Amino acid sequence: SSRAFDFGSYHTLDEIYSWMDTLVEDHPGLVSKIQIGQSYEGRDLLVLKFSTGGSARPAIWVDTGIHSREWISQATGVWTANKIAEEYGRDPSVTALLDNMDVFLEIIANPDGFVFTHSSDRLWRKTRSPNTGSHCLGVDPNRNWDAGFGGAGSSGDPCSDIYHGPFPHSEREVKAIVDFIRGHGNVKSVISIHSYSQMLLFPYGYTSVPSPDYQEMNELAKKAVSDLAAVYGTKYTFGSIADTIYTAAGTTVDWAYDQGVKYSFTLELRDTGRHGFLLPSSQILPTATETWPALLDIMVHVLEHPY
Amino acid sequence: QRQFQGDQVLRIMARDEEQAALLKMLEEQEELQVDFWRHPFGPGHPADLRVPFPSLGAVKGFLESHSFPYTVMIEDVQELLDEEKEAMARSRRVKR
């Protein structure tokens, strides 16, 4: 049963994939598993679909752990998947959401990198695809999107951790999401989860020009980080990527926004800078718990503001 | 398995644009093999660097010679990794 799973511990890819099957078994009619592609090393790219039926419903896309070493992100993805499933029929917001929209959650967005963090290099960030003419492997999957591709904040050096790759969507892990969102055609929100800077960010990253929806996104982000802070007092900053962190070209949410997905956000989860990517497992449950109201704020706003 | 014995993570605060630019130069010095956990994105924002043990002297020397304020965020990365591994093993041993 998914209830026997330890949500307060870090897990391997096999453990998480196996748990996803259990979640599907425990919630028939609500949760299903779909494969959207394969990684460079041939691993399945799996997405949990939360749906109460109907076809072509508007949808929300959430991915966690596109940077493999940010383990708190994948762990939060697991907890969140379970929370969505358990709260349907219990929490009025989740129930209303899933009665009208579908949620897609990709917990391990970079499985090759994730496995590599468990087997060989805990601090690996990129994909694991080879680069022609270089001994360095991998592309930063959050610089590989066709949104200002190759611009500031990304690198053309295959040895760099922010290498943008040879061309947009060169990485199978990225292309699979691109194809899925385009093919679906009715995705209204993309939420991409990272760690560890405690931020809620929105487009743009590749330019400091405010997006046309800046005001609305800013208000929503303000509410979300306020509700997040109400749980344990964790302070988040918020704003556009370019204003809040730095100019970063080729990112997931900029691509999504440019595709017409208005509510595109990226979260940077804990920590404050004591552990970085090595956040102790004792912080998984608090992190996931405090993130939940922020996620729910965004999802409910999407539900209540159709476009 | 890659080992990180003696590697430290330094938290650096650039005072101005000039220092931020200097930090970016550090990133480009491949021989130091520094790993930016948080990239330098301007004055007032911390940058976190994992510095391999063999490069610690050179990097700290660089920071001190340019009067960068910095603190050691993680004293020994491998110690934390060992703790993490032990926590995972312990969790698997617990019968649920």
Short mmCIF file of N, CA and C in Angstrom, two decimals, chain A residues 39 42 52 67 77 117 169 175 193 245-246 265 276 295 306:
data_model
loop_
_atom_site.label_atom_id
_atom_site.label_comp_id
_atom_site.label_asym_id
_atom_site.label_seq_id
_atom_site.Cartn_x
_atom_site.Cartn_y
_atom_site.Cartn_z
N SER A 39 14.25 8.38 -21.63
CA SER A 39 15.43 9.22 -21.42
C SER A 39 16.55 8.79 -22.37
N GLY A 42 17.50 5.34 -21.92
CA GLY A 42 16.42 4.37 -22.16
C GLY A 42 15.48 4.15 -20.99
N THR A 52 -10.64 12.83 -13.11
CA THR A 52 -11.90 12.18 -12.76
C THR A 52 -12.74 11.90 -14.01
N HIS A 67 16.57 19.10 -12.42
CA HIS A 67 17.98 19.08 -12.00
C HIS A 67 18.12 17.96 -10.97
N GLY A 77 7.73 15.97 -4.76
CA GLY A 77 6.83 15.47 -5.81
C GLY A 77 6.09 14.22 -5.37
N THR A 117 22.93 10.31 -9.59
CA THR A 117 23.17 10.91 -8.27
C THR A 117 23.16 9.84 -7.18
N HIS A 169 15.63 21.75 -27.33
CA HIS A 169 14.93 20.48 -27.15
C HIS A 169 15.78 19.30 -27.63
N LYS A 175 12.32 17.24 -24.74
CA LYS A 175 11.46 17.06 -25.92
C LYS A 175 10.17 16.32 -25.56
N ILE A 193 9.38 22.51 -10.49
CA ILE A 193 9.87 22.62 -9.11
C ILE A 193 11.36 22.30 -9.00
N ILE A 245 16.40 36.51 -9.74
CA ILE A 245 17.69 35.82 -9.69
C ILE A 245 18.64 36.46 -10.69
N TYR A 246 18.47 36.06 -11.92
CA TYR A 246 19.38 36.56 -12.96
C TYR A 246 18.76 36.26 -14.32
N PHE A 265 4.96 28.92 -13.61
CA PHE A 265 5.72 29.28 -12.41
C PHE A 265 6.85 28.27 -12.18
N GLY A 276 22.19 23.24 1.41
CA GLY A 276 22.11 23.26 -0.05
C GLY A 276 21.39 22.04 -0.59
N LEU A 295 1.19 25.62 -3.81
CA LEU A 295 0.78 24.92 -5.03
C LEU A 295 -0.73 24.99 -5.21
N PRO A 306 -10.38 30.90 -15.83
CA PRO A 306 -10.23 30.25 -17.14
C PRO A 306 -9.88 31.26 -18.22
#
